[in-house]
Amino acid sequence: MHENASPSPTTAHPYIPNAAPQVRDGMLAELGVNSVDEFFADIPEALRLTRPLDLPAPLTSEAELVRHMESLLSANVTTRQALNFCGAGCYQHHVPVVCSEVNGRAEFLTAYAGETYEDHGKFQALFEYASMMAELLEMDVVTIPTYDGFQAAATALRMATRITHRSGLVVVGPVGQDKLSKVYDYVAPVATVEHLSADPVVPVPLAEIARHVGEDTAAVYVELPDAHGCVDADLGALAALAHNVGALLVVGVDPIALGVLDPPSAAGADIVCGDIQSLGLGMQAGGAHGGFLAVHDDPRFVLELPSRLFGLTPTGKPGEIGFRDVAYERTSLAARENGNEWVGTAAALWGITAGVYLALHGPQGMAELGDTIIDRTHYAMQTLAGTGLVEVPGIDRPHFREFVVDLAPSGRTAADFLKAMAQRRIFAGVDISAESGSQQVLLCTTEVHNQRDIDTLVAAVKEVLA
């Protein structure tokens, strides 16, 4: 097929099933719509490709394909070749080799996302993962992983609307723009969202939040750490504020921080959600992600979880215990359109991997890991601020892993700065100037960065900005 050609509407597509004209027209008529385009009405025009794909001529042999792919991949600069200080949702944490080893074992790895189905061994492995996550979160019930943390946050908020029978959602503080986009899109049919943003210097005042929380509020949502790395949100005050009007507190948390931070449940969180990418999943050219949802052992909450749960159950043999799906009938896998929400392919294999990571570290290891990340984060903040070439907003606030750097004193734009640093084989953060309205980048430090790495970063900053 010519690179700019597209299938005629009167012919079947060679690769898309049910594309024969009479079949397609019959399906559209059954659904009561005029064209396939109506299914995509919610997708903004800015995200649509309005031209045919510019595809090259087909490669005629496997050898040509290998050579072509290797030439593309050779243009990449990886984090093995450069110092990486990027975060913003995908983090360079150390991946113990045992995580990859167990992840790749034949009894866990399948061609379909490591899904469980009737595999009793996977049932047990995921039960162990959920049990360790529940201990870390101090919650009773944890789902197997959803697609990612974005999905988990959006699902937690839709759960809140069903539990409270309300339609108002209040999002407090810095949240990544991509996650916000997912939340807005996913809750749009049932709820409205107010986002009370904040700069890196001060959190949103409680009095300001109170003005937006009322009788129609289903939930208040806040993150720990937030999108700027701050960890000083007053969760207890937010829980009281929400509960006083019959709303819920939903907290998004990165579990790798809970070795040193109190779990949100201790402050009154009703639903806790997040992403397990930091727990041994690696970056995988953009992240291996898996979202989790956690609640207390309250049927009002448990029965609204759309994802699969695994628990203990007696077998047919007296005194014997096995592992099985819990309350399976509430899921769309069992009830299809009558499920609480649609549940598709889960990231079950990543749950098993995260379980290995948690078992390897244990409580003491998670605490030492958290302390290390905090120490290195604040060393980087103080050292960069000490150059006098940049500002570190909110430097007196406690941070975990990420922080904002303002380039305004240097007069350089974020894009120019990051390009100059990349030429020195340093990925010096993520450009957030568009969302902040200033010349700001978001930097990330983890346990993989030692003092020498941070000093190298600072020396390059001086060289570029001086």
GROMACS .gro file of C-alpha atoms in nm:
model
  466
    1MET     CA    1   0.000   0.000   0.000
    2HIS     CA    2   0.126   0.351  -0.082
    3GLU     CA    3   0.244   0.536   0.229
    4ASN     CA    4  -0.033   0.799   0.198
    5ALA     CA    5  -0.304   0.559   0.089
    6SER     CA    6  -0.591   0.460   0.315
    7PRO     CA    7  -0.849   0.184   0.276
    8SER     CA    8  -1.157   0.280   0.079
    9PRO     CA    9  -1.478   0.300   0.287
   10THR     CA   10  -1.625   0.049   0.044
   11THR     CA   11  -1.361  -0.218   0.112
   12ALA     CA   12  -1.256  -0.420   0.414
   13HIS     CA   13  -0.939  -0.320   0.595
   14PRO     CA   14  -0.669  -0.587   0.562
   15TYR     CA   15  -0.579  -0.585   0.935
   16ILE     CA   16  -0.883  -0.457   1.128
   17PRO     CA   17  -1.153  -0.716   1.203
   18ASN     CA   18  -1.521  -0.641   1.138
   19ALA     CA   19  -1.423  -0.371   0.888
   20ALA     CA   20  -1.623  -0.504   0.593
   21PRO     CA   21  -1.865  -0.222   0.500
   22GLN     CA   22  -2.185  -0.416   0.562
   23VAL     CA   23  -2.058  -0.546   0.898
   24ARG     CA   24  -1.942  -0.200   1.007
   25ASP     CA   25  -2.271  -0.038   0.903
   26GLY     CA   26  -2.470  -0.303   1.088
   27MET     CA   27  -2.270  -0.248   1.407
   28LEU     CA   28  -2.314   0.131   1.385
   29ALA     CA   29  -2.687   0.093   1.331
   30GLU     CA   30  -2.715  -0.137   1.633
   31LEU     CA   31  -2.537   0.123   1.847
   32GLY     CA   32  -2.740   0.413   1.710
   33VAL     CA   33  -2.450   0.619   1.576
   34ASN     CA   34  -2.373   0.744   1.226
   35SER     CA   35  -1.997   0.695   1.208
   36VAL     CA   36  -1.697   0.561   1.391
   37ASP     CA   37  -1.584   0.920   1.447
   38GLU     CA   38  -1.861   0.968   1.704
   39PHE     CA   39  -1.682   0.725   1.937
   40PHE     CA   40  -1.388   0.966   1.957
   41ALA     CA   41  -1.584   1.286   2.017
   42ASP     CA   42  -1.423   1.336   2.359
   43ILE     CA   43  -1.068   1.335   2.221
   44PRO     CA   44  -0.950   1.698   2.181
   45GLU     CA   45  -0.870   1.808   1.828
   46ALA     CA   46  -0.515   1.896   1.937
   47LEU     CA   47  -0.449   1.527   2.005
   48ARG     CA   48  -0.580   1.402   1.672
   49LEU     CA   49  -0.366   1.320   1.371
   50THR     CA   50  -0.544   1.477   1.074
   51ARG     CA   51  -0.319   1.329   0.806
   52PRO     CA   52  -0.228   0.974   0.703
   53LEU     CA   53   0.067   0.817   0.881
   54ASP     CA   54   0.395   0.887   0.704
   55LEU     CA   55   0.508   0.526   0.685
   56PRO     CA   56   0.825   0.416   0.504
   57ALA     CA   57   0.833   0.149   0.239
   58PRO     CA   58   0.805  -0.202   0.387
   59LEU     CA   59   1.121  -0.386   0.481
   60THR     CA   60   1.147  -0.711   0.294
   61SER     CA   61   1.362  -0.919   0.527
   62GLU     CA   62   1.422  -0.979   0.896
   63ALA     CA   63   1.785  -0.871   0.853
   64GLU     CA   64   1.675  -0.534   0.714
   65LEU     CA   65   1.431  -0.491   1.001
   66VAL     CA   66   1.699  -0.566   1.261
   67ARG     CA   67   1.942  -0.323   1.098
   68HIS     CA   68   1.673  -0.054   1.079
   69MET     CA   69   1.572  -0.094   1.444
   70GLU     CA   70   1.931  -0.096   1.565
   71SER     CA   71   2.000   0.228   1.377
   72LEU     CA   72   1.703   0.390   1.549
   73LEU     CA   73   1.800   0.261   1.892
   74SER     CA   74   2.160   0.372   1.851
   75ALA     CA   75   2.038   0.732   1.844
   76ASN     CA   76   1.916   0.702   2.203
   77VAL     CA   77   2.122   0.820   2.497
   78THR     CA   78   2.031   0.600   2.793
   79THR     CA   79   2.070   0.649   3.167
   80ARG     CA   80   2.365   0.409   3.150
   81GLN     CA   81   2.543   0.668   2.935
   82ALA     CA   82   2.424   0.988   3.103
   83LEU     CA   83   2.346   1.113   3.452
   84ASN     CA   84   1.969   1.124   3.490
   85PHE     CA   85   1.788   1.365   3.722
   86CYS     CA   86   1.445   1.334   3.556
   87GLY     CA   87   1.140   1.217   3.748
   88ALA     CA   88   0.785   1.354   3.711
   89GLY     CA   89   0.622   1.012   3.740
   90CYS     CA   90   0.892   0.775   3.614
   91TYR     CA   91   1.185   0.734   3.852
   92GLN     CA   92   1.531   0.582   3.830
   93HIS     CA   93   1.542   0.366   4.138
   94HIS     CA   94   1.771   0.067   4.173
   95VAL     CA   95   1.617  -0.257   4.045
   96PRO     CA   96   1.759  -0.554   4.238
   97VAL     CA   97   1.850  -0.836   4.003
   98VAL     CA   98   1.626  -1.076   4.195
   99CYS     CA   99   1.323  -0.870   4.087
  100SER     CA  100   1.406  -0.923   3.721
  101GLU     CA  101   1.492  -1.288   3.782
  102VAL     CA  102   1.158  -1.372   3.946
  103ASN     CA  103   0.970  -1.152   3.700
  104GLY     CA  104   1.106  -1.359   3.412
  105ARG     CA  105   1.043  -1.704   3.554
  106ALA     CA  106   0.821  -1.922   3.338
  107GLU     CA  107   0.569  -1.988   3.616
  108PHE     CA  108   0.495  -1.614   3.639
  109LEU     CA  109   0.571  -1.470   3.298
  110THR     CA  110   0.305  -1.511   3.030
  111ALA     CA  111   0.235  -1.346   2.699
  112TYR     CA  112  -0.066  -1.171   2.850
  113ALA     CA  113   0.055  -0.930   3.116
  114GLY     CA  114   0.126  -1.199   3.374
  115GLU     CA  115  -0.248  -1.238   3.433
  116THR     CA  116  -0.368  -1.485   3.692
  117TYR     CA  117  -0.683  -1.661   3.572
  118GLU     CA  118  -0.686  -2.004   3.738
  119ASP     CA  119  -0.318  -2.017   3.831
  120HIS     CA  120  -0.307  -2.094   4.203
  121GLY     CA  121   0.064  -2.013   4.229
  122LYS     CA  122   0.003  -1.663   4.097
  123PHE     CA  123  -0.293  -1.632   4.331
  124GLN     CA  124  -0.059  -1.688   4.624
  125ALA     CA  125   0.215  -1.459   4.485
  126LEU     CA  126  -0.035  -1.175   4.442
  127PHE     CA  127  -0.182  -1.240   4.786
  128GLU     CA  128   0.168  -1.201   4.930
  129TYR     CA  129   0.217  -0.877   4.733
  130ALA     CA  130  -0.115  -0.739   4.855
  131SER     CA  131  -0.036  -0.842   5.214
  132MET     CA  132   0.299  -0.660   5.213
  133MET     CA  133   0.145  -0.352   5.052
  134ALA     CA  134  -0.130  -0.355   5.313
  135GLU     CA  135   0.131  -0.365   5.590
  136LEU     CA  136   0.324  -0.078   5.433
  137LEU     CA  137   0.008   0.129   5.381
  138GLU     CA  138  -0.156   0.020   5.711
  139MET     CA  139  -0.470  -0.060   5.516
  140ASP     CA  140  -0.663  -0.388   5.512
  141VAL     CA  141  -0.742  -0.447   5.147
  142VAL     CA  142  -0.519  -0.385   4.843
  143THR     CA  143  -0.609  -0.463   4.483
  144ILE     CA  144  -0.386  -0.628   4.229
  145PRO     CA  145  -0.230  -0.361   4.003
  146THR     CA  146  -0.437  -0.161   3.759
  147TYR     CA  147  -0.278  -0.015   3.445
  148ASP     CA  148  -0.092   0.261   3.630
  149GLY     CA  149  -0.112   0.521   3.905
  150PHE     CA  150  -0.309   0.759   3.683
  151GLN     CA  151  -0.583   0.499   3.648
  152ALA     CA  152  -0.573   0.422   4.020
  153ALA     CA  153  -0.623   0.790   4.112
  154ALA     CA  154  -0.910   0.832   3.868
  155THR     CA  155  -1.074   0.510   3.984
  156ALA     CA  156  -1.038   0.607   4.353
  157LEU     CA  157  -1.223   0.931   4.284
  158ARG     CA  158  -1.502   0.756   4.095
  159MET     CA  159  -1.531   0.516   4.386
  160ALA     CA  160  -1.579   0.818   4.613
  161THR     CA  161  -1.870   0.943   4.402
  162ARG     CA  162  -2.043   0.605   4.425
  163ILE     CA  163  -1.986   0.571   4.800
  164THR     CA  164  -2.105   0.923   4.887
  165HIS     CA  165  -2.361   0.967   4.606
  166ARG     CA  166  -2.205   1.306   4.537
  167SER     CA  167  -2.046   1.463   4.232
  168GLY     CA  168  -1.793   1.723   4.350
  169LEU     CA  169  -1.418   1.650   4.367
  170VAL     CA  170  -1.154   1.885   4.508
  171VAL     CA  171  -0.791   1.823   4.409
  172VAL     CA  172  -0.544   2.001   4.637
  173GLY     CA  173  -0.188   2.104   4.559
  174PRO     CA  174   0.058   2.021   4.280
  175VAL     CA  175  -0.041   1.722   4.067
  176GLY     CA  176   0.123   1.623   3.739
  177GLN     CA  177  -0.053   1.761   3.432
  178ASP     CA  178  -0.081   1.421   3.265
  179LYS     CA  179  -0.239   1.269   3.574
  180LEU     CA  180  -0.482   1.558   3.601
  181SER     CA  181  -0.577   1.508   3.239
  182LYS     CA  182  -0.653   1.142   3.309
  183VAL     CA  183  -0.860   1.228   3.617
  184TYR     CA  184  -1.062   1.495   3.433
  185ASP     CA  185  -1.133   1.258   3.145
  186TYR     CA  186  -1.224   0.956   3.357
  187VAL     CA  187  -1.456   1.126   3.606
  188ALA     CA  188  -1.623   1.359   3.353
  189PRO     CA  189  -1.941   1.147   3.316
  190VAL     CA  190  -2.012   1.150   3.691
  191ALA     CA  191  -1.831   1.440   3.858
  192THR     CA  192  -1.675   1.784   3.832
  193VAL     CA  193  -1.323   1.862   3.948
  194GLU     CA  194  -1.185   2.175   4.112
  195HIS     CA  195  -0.806   2.191   4.125
  196LEU     CA  196  -0.664   2.416   4.395
  197SER     CA  197  -0.306   2.441   4.280
  198ALA     CA  198  -0.010   2.577   4.472
  199ASP     CA  199   0.336   2.710   4.406
  200PRO     CA  200   0.643   2.534   4.545
  201VAL     CA  201   0.684   2.789   4.825
  202VAL     CA  202   0.368   2.744   5.031
  203PRO     CA  203   0.091   2.481   5.046
  204VAL     CA  204  -0.271   2.571   4.974
  205PRO     CA  205  -0.412   2.738   5.289
  206LEU     CA  206  -0.665   2.524   5.474
  207ALA     CA  207  -0.912   2.813   5.478
  208GLU     CA  208  -0.897   2.829   5.099
  209ILE     CA  209  -0.965   2.456   5.072
  210ALA     CA  210  -1.258   2.486   5.314
  211ARG     CA  211  -1.425   2.738   5.083
  212HIS     CA  212  -1.443   2.475   4.810
  213VAL     CA  213  -1.554   2.177   5.022
  214GLY     CA  214  -1.923   2.142   5.091
  215GLU     CA  215  -2.231   1.923   5.089
  216ASP     CA  216  -2.180   1.812   4.728
  217THR     CA  217  -1.814   1.718   4.777
  218ALA     CA  218  -1.748   1.347   4.731
  219ALA     CA  219  -1.376   1.359   4.803
  220VAL     CA  220  -1.071   1.571   4.867
  221TYR     CA  221  -0.765   1.442   4.684
  222VAL     CA  222  -0.403   1.520   4.776
  223GLU     CA  223  -0.065   1.360   4.703
  224LEU     CA  224   0.229   1.253   4.918
  225PRO     CA  225   0.485   1.342   4.793
  226ASP     CA  226   0.314   1.598   4.571
  227ALA     CA  227   0.426   1.674   4.216
  228HIS     CA  228   0.691   1.914   4.351
  229GLY     CA  229   0.827   1.657   4.597
  230CYS     CA  230   0.685   1.824   4.910
  231VAL     CA  231   0.572   1.599   5.193
  232ASP     CA  232   0.426   1.845   5.442
  233ALA     CA  233   0.056   1.829   5.352
  234ASP     CA  234  -0.152   1.832   5.671
  235LEU     CA  235  -0.344   1.512   5.602
  236GLY     CA  236  -0.508   1.512   5.945
  237ALA     CA  237  -0.657   1.857   5.890
  238LEU     CA  238  -0.770   1.762   5.538
  239ALA     CA  239  -0.932   1.442   5.669
  240ALA     CA  240  -1.120   1.637   5.935
  241LEU     CA  241  -1.229   1.897   5.682
  242ALA     CA  242  -1.360   1.631   5.442
  243HIS     CA  243  -1.523   1.413   5.707
  244ASN     CA  244  -1.702   1.710   5.865
  245VAL     CA  245  -1.910   1.749   5.548
  246GLY     CA  246  -1.949   1.376   5.480
  247ALA     CA  247  -1.677   1.363   5.213
  248LEU     CA  248  -1.383   1.125   5.183
  249LEU     CA  249  -1.011   1.187   5.186
  250VAL     CA  250  -0.831   1.018   4.896
  251VAL     CA  251  -0.451   1.025   4.906
  252GLY     CA  252  -0.216   0.941   4.623
  253VAL     CA  253   0.114   0.814   4.759
  254ASP     CA  254   0.437   0.668   4.626
  255PRO     CA  255   0.490   0.360   4.846
  256ILE     CA  256   0.869   0.392   4.834
  257ALA     CA  257   0.836   0.695   5.064
  258LEU     CA  258   0.653   0.503   5.336
  259GLY     CA  259   0.968   0.367   5.492
  260VAL     CA  260   1.014   0.713   5.644
  261LEU     CA  261   0.672   0.881   5.619
  262ASP     CA  262   0.361   0.791   5.817
  263PRO     CA  263   0.106   0.613   5.598
  264PRO     CA  264  -0.192   0.831   5.497
  265SER     CA  265  -0.429   0.597   5.680
  266ALA     CA  266  -0.275   0.711   6.010
  267ALA     CA  267  -0.410   1.060   5.939
  268GLY     CA  268  -0.757   0.943   5.839
  269ALA     CA  269  -0.733   0.870   5.465
  270ASP     CA  270  -1.028   0.666   5.340
  271ILE     CA  271  -0.882   0.550   5.007
  272VAL     CA  272  -0.511   0.535   4.926
  273CYS     CA  273  -0.387   0.493   4.571
  274GLY     CA  274  -0.065   0.526   4.376
  275ASP     CA  275   0.186   0.366   4.143
  276ILE     CA  276   0.433   0.085   4.217
  277GLN     CA  277   0.685   0.184   3.945
  278SER     CA  278   0.942   0.269   4.212
  279LEU     CA  279   0.923  -0.078   4.370
  280GLY     CA  280   1.163  -0.265   4.144
  281LEU     CA  281   0.984  -0.211   3.813
  282GLY     CA  282   1.245   0.012   3.650
  283MET     CA  283   1.195   0.273   3.381
  284GLN     CA  284   1.165   0.058   3.070
  285ALA     CA  285   1.182   0.352   2.825
  286GLY     CA  286   0.899   0.536   2.996
  287GLY     CA  287   0.808   0.322   3.288
  288ALA     CA  288   0.673  -0.009   3.387
  289HIS     CA  289   0.370   0.105   3.581
  290GLY     CA  290   0.104  -0.052   3.798
  291GLY     CA  291  -0.158   0.126   4.004
  292PHE     CA  292  -0.286   0.017   4.344
  293LEU     CA  293  -0.600   0.093   4.543
  294ALA     CA  294  -0.619   0.036   4.919
  295VAL     CA  295  -0.911   0.064   5.161
  296HIS     CA  296  -1.008  -0.041   5.512
  297ASP     CA  297  -1.204  -0.361   5.566
  298ASP     CA  298  -1.538  -0.188   5.521
  299PRO     CA  299  -1.788  -0.344   5.278
  300ARG     CA  300  -1.897   0.002   5.159
  301PHE     CA  301  -1.547   0.052   5.022
  302VAL     CA  302  -1.436  -0.302   4.942
  303LEU     CA  303  -1.739  -0.374   4.725
  304GLU     CA  304  -1.674  -0.061   4.519
  305LEU     CA  305  -1.322  -0.168   4.422
  306PRO     CA  306  -1.339  -0.263   4.054
  307SER     CA  307  -1.011  -0.455   4.040
  308ARG     CA  308  -0.942  -0.812   4.141
  309LEU     CA  309  -0.871  -0.904   4.503
  310PHE     CA  310  -0.709  -1.218   4.640
  311GLY     CA  311  -0.772  -1.363   4.981
  312LEU     CA  312  -0.759  -1.683   5.186
  313THR     CA  313  -1.034  -1.944   5.172
  314PRO     CA  314  -1.087  -2.298   5.302
  315THR     CA  315  -1.049  -2.575   5.044
  316GLY     CA  316  -1.246  -2.898   5.021
  317LYS     CA  317  -0.996  -3.059   5.257
  318PRO     CA  318  -1.066  -2.983   5.626
  319GLY     CA  319  -0.802  -2.753   5.778
  320GLU     CA  320  -0.650  -2.660   5.443
  321ILE     CA  321  -0.631  -2.301   5.322
  322GLY     CA  322  -0.603  -2.181   4.964
  323PHE     CA  323  -0.600  -1.855   4.772
  324ARG     CA  324  -0.880  -1.725   4.553
  325ASP     CA  325  -1.058  -1.427   4.406
  326VAL     CA  326  -1.258  -1.234   4.665
  327ALA     CA  327  -1.598  -1.085   4.578
  328TYR     CA  328  -1.530  -1.159   4.212
  329GLU     CA  329  -1.893  -1.089   4.119
  330ARG     CA  330  -1.846  -0.712   4.168
  331THR     CA  331  -1.599  -0.690   3.878
  332SER     CA  332  -1.675  -0.639   3.511
  333LEU     CA  333  -1.486  -0.962   3.446
  334ALA     CA  334  -1.775  -1.146   3.610
  335ALA     CA  335  -2.066  -0.910   3.548
  336ARG     CA  336  -1.946  -0.729   3.237
  337GLU     CA  337  -2.159  -0.413   3.199
  338ASN     CA  338  -2.298  -0.457   3.552
  339GLY     CA  339  -1.957  -0.432   3.719
  340ASN     CA  340  -1.869  -0.127   3.927
  341GLU     CA  341  -1.628  -0.011   3.656
  342TRP     CA  342  -1.466  -0.170   3.359
  343VAL     CA  343  -1.161  -0.379   3.445
  344GLY     CA  344  -0.929  -0.468   3.163
  345THR     CA  345  -0.588  -0.627   3.146
  346ALA     CA  346  -0.417  -0.573   3.479
  347ALA     CA  347  -0.048  -0.540   3.550
  348ALA     CA  348  -0.043  -0.853   3.762
  349LEU     CA  349   0.316  -0.947   3.681
  350TRP     CA  350   0.437  -0.610   3.811
  351GLY     CA  351   0.253  -0.681   4.137
  352ILE     CA  352   0.455  -0.999   4.179
  353THR     CA  353   0.773  -0.803   4.100
  354ALA     CA  354   0.689  -0.535   4.357
  355GLY     CA  355   0.619  -0.809   4.609
  356VAL     CA  356   0.972  -0.943   4.558
  357TYR     CA  357   1.110  -0.590   4.608
  358LEU     CA  358   0.920  -0.541   4.936
  359ALA     CA  359   1.016  -0.885   5.066
  360LEU     CA  360   1.381  -0.821   4.983
  361HIS     CA  361   1.395  -0.486   5.166
  362GLY     CA  362   1.171  -0.548   5.463
  363PRO     CA  363   1.074  -0.268   5.704
  364GLN     CA  364   1.435  -0.181   5.794
  365GLY     CA  365   1.548  -0.173   5.433
  366MET     CA  366   1.260   0.053   5.331
  367ALA     CA  367   1.345   0.289   5.617
  368GLU     CA  368   1.713   0.306   5.519
  369LEU     CA  369   1.617   0.360   5.156
  370GLY     CA  370   1.385   0.648   5.246
  371ASP     CA  371   1.646   0.813   5.467
  372THR     CA  372   1.902   0.790   5.186
  373ILE     CA  373   1.669   0.952   4.933
  374ILE     CA  374   1.578   1.236   5.169
  375ASP     CA  375   1.945   1.305   5.252
  376ARG     CA  376   2.046   1.319   4.887
  377THR     CA  377   1.748   1.528   4.788
  378HIS     CA  378   1.826   1.795   5.044
  379TYR     CA  379   2.197   1.787   4.966
  380ALA     CA  380   2.115   1.857   4.601
  381MET     CA  381   1.872   2.137   4.695
  382GLN     CA  382   2.118   2.310   4.928
  383THR     CA  383   2.414   2.276   4.691
  384LEU     CA  384   2.225   2.411   4.390
  385ALA     CA  385   2.084   2.701   4.590
  386GLY     CA  386   2.435   2.776   4.711
  387THR     CA  387   2.553   2.852   4.358
  388GLY     CA  388   2.352   3.177   4.354
  389LEU     CA  389   2.273   3.106   3.988
  390VAL     CA  390   1.933   2.948   4.051
  391GLU     CA  391   1.661   2.960   4.312
  392VAL     CA  392   1.514   2.658   4.487
  393PRO     CA  393   1.159   2.760   4.583
  394GLY     CA  394   1.036   2.615   4.909
  395ILE     CA  395   1.383   2.508   5.013
  396ASP     CA  396   1.277   2.518   5.380
  397ARG     CA  397   0.995   2.268   5.319
  398PRO     CA  398   1.058   1.893   5.359
  399HIS     CA  399   1.103   1.719   5.024
  400PHE     CA  400   1.130   1.362   4.910
  401ARG     CA  401   1.308   1.286   4.583
  402GLU     CA  402   1.191   1.585   4.375
  403PHE     CA  403   1.219   1.962   4.394
  404VAL     CA  404   1.174   2.267   4.175
  405VAL     CA  405   1.462   2.478   4.046
  406ASP     CA  406   1.388   2.828   3.911
  407LEU     CA  407   1.625   2.955   3.643
  408ALA     CA  408   1.499   3.315   3.655
  409PRO     CA  409   1.819   3.456   3.815
  410SER     CA  410   2.020   3.326   3.519
  411GLY     CA  411   1.785   3.455   3.251
  412ARG     CA  412   1.797   3.119   3.072
  413THR     CA  413   1.485   2.939   2.960
  414ALA     CA  414   1.421   2.587   3.083
  415ALA     CA  415   1.442   2.447   2.730
  416ASP     CA  416   1.781   2.609   2.660
  417PHE     CA  417   1.918   2.500   2.996
  418LEU     CA  418   1.811   2.138   2.955
  419LYS     CA  419   1.953   2.125   2.602
  420ALA     CA  420   2.289   2.260   2.719
  421MET     CA  421   2.299   2.012   3.007
  422ALA     CA  422   2.208   1.721   2.778
  423GLN     CA  423   2.506   1.811   2.561
  424ARG     CA  424   2.713   1.737   2.872
  425ARG     CA  425   2.543   1.399   2.912
  426ILE     CA  426   2.328   1.515   3.204
  427PHE     CA  427   1.950   1.492   3.197
  428ALA     CA  428   1.893   1.782   3.436
  429GLY     CA  429   1.523   1.750   3.506
  430VAL     CA  430   1.185   1.801   3.341
  431ASP     CA  431   1.069   2.132   3.196
  432ILE     CA  432   0.761   2.249   3.394
  433SER     CA  433   0.779   2.611   3.279
  434ALA     CA  434   0.455   2.581   3.079
  435GLU     CA  435   0.252   2.477   3.383
  436SER     CA  436   0.433   2.701   3.631
  437GLY     CA  437   0.442   3.014   3.416
  438SER     CA  438   0.809   3.059   3.499
  439GLN     CA  439   1.153   2.933   3.402
  440GLN     CA  440   1.134   2.620   3.614
  441VAL     CA  441   1.255   2.263   3.594
  442LEU     CA  442   1.172   1.969   3.820
  443LEU     CA  443   1.476   1.772   3.940
  444CYS     CA  444   1.480   1.426   4.091
  445THR     CA  445   1.739   1.251   4.308
  446THR     CA  446   1.717   0.894   4.431
  447GLU     CA  447   1.935   0.636   4.601
  448VAL     CA  448   2.119   0.574   4.271
  449HIS     CA  449   2.277   0.921   4.292
  450ASN     CA  450   2.582   0.954   4.513
  451GLN     CA  451   2.747   1.277   4.626
  452ARG     CA  452   2.984   1.271   4.330
  453ASP     CA  453   2.688   1.257   4.088
  454ILE     CA  454   2.522   1.556   4.252
  455ASP     CA  455   2.848   1.751   4.257
  456THR     CA  456   2.888   1.677   3.886
  457LEU     CA  457   2.538   1.814   3.827
  458VAL     CA  458   2.615   2.131   4.023
  459ALA     CA  459   2.947   2.187   3.843
  460ALA     CA  460   2.771   2.157   3.506
  461VAL     CA  461   2.501   2.400   3.617
  462LYS     CA  462   2.769   2.652   3.707
  463GLU     CA  463   2.937   2.603   3.371
  464VAL     CA  464   2.613   2.644   3.175
  465LEU     CA  465   2.467   2.936   3.370
  466ALA     CA  466   2.772   3.134   3.477
   0.00000   0.00000   0.00000
